[in-house]
Coordinates of C-alpha atoms in Angstrom, one line a residue:
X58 CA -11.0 -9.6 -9.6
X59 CA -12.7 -6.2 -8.8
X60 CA -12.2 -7.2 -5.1
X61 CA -8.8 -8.1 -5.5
X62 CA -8.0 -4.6 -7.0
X63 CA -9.8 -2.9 -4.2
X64 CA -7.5 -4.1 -1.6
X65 CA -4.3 -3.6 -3.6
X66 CA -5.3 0.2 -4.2
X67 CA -6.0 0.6 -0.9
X68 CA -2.9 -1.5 0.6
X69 CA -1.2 0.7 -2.0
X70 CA -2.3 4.1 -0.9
X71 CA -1.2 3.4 3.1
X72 CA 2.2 2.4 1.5
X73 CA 2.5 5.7 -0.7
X74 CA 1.5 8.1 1.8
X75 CA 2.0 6.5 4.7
X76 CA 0.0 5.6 8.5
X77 CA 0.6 8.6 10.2
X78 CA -0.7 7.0 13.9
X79 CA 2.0 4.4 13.8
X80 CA 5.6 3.7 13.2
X81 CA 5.1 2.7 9.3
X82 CA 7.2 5.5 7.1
X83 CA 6.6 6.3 3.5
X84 CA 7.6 2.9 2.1
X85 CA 7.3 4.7 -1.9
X86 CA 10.1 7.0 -1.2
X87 CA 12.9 3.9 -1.5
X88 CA 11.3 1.9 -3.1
X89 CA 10.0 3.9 -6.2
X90 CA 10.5 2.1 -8.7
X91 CA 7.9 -1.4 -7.4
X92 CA 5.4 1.3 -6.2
X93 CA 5.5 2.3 -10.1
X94 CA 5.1 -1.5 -10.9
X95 CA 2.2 -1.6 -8.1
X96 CA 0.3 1.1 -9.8
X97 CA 0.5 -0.3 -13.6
X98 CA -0.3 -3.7 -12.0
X99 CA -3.7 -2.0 -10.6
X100 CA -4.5 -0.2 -13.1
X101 CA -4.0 -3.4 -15.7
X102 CA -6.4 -5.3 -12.8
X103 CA -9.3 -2.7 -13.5
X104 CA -9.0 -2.4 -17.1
X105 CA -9.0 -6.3 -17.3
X106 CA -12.3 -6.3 -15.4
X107 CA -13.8 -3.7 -17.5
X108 CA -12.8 -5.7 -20.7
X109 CA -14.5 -9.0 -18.9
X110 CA -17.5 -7.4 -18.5
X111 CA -17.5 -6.2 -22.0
X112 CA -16.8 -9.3 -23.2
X113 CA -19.6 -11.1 -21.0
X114 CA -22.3 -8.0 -22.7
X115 CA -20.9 -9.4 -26.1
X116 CA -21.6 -12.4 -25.8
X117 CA -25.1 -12.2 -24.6
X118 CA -25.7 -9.6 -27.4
X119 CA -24.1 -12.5 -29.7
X120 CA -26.3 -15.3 -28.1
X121 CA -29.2 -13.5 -28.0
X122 CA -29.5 -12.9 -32.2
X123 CA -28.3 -16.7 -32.8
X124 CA -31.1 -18.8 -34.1
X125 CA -31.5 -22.5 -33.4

């Protein structure tokens, strides 16, 4: 998932400011609105990793005091 993230940011970025050695314009200045929906949809990515991992440290923590 943190992988997946990664990419998008970085896909995201070329699209926001553009590849200045090629043809490709600025493709946020149209379309502002889905780079907008881009960016929440990132940052939701990262924030559902970090609450994955904390769930994953919970859950040892929670196995770990159990007794059998």
């Amino acid at each position: 998932m943190i992988s997946a993230g990664a990419a998008a940011s970085g896909v995201t970025n070329l699209n926001r400011t553009g590849i200045r050695h090629t043809a490709l314009p600025n493709f946020c200045k149209p379309l502002r609105s889905f780079c907008d929906h881009v960016a929440v949809s990132i940052f939701f990515t990262f924030f559902s990793c970090f609450l994955l991992a904390a769930s994953a440290v919970q859950e040892v923590v929670w196995l770990s005091r159990s007794k059998y």
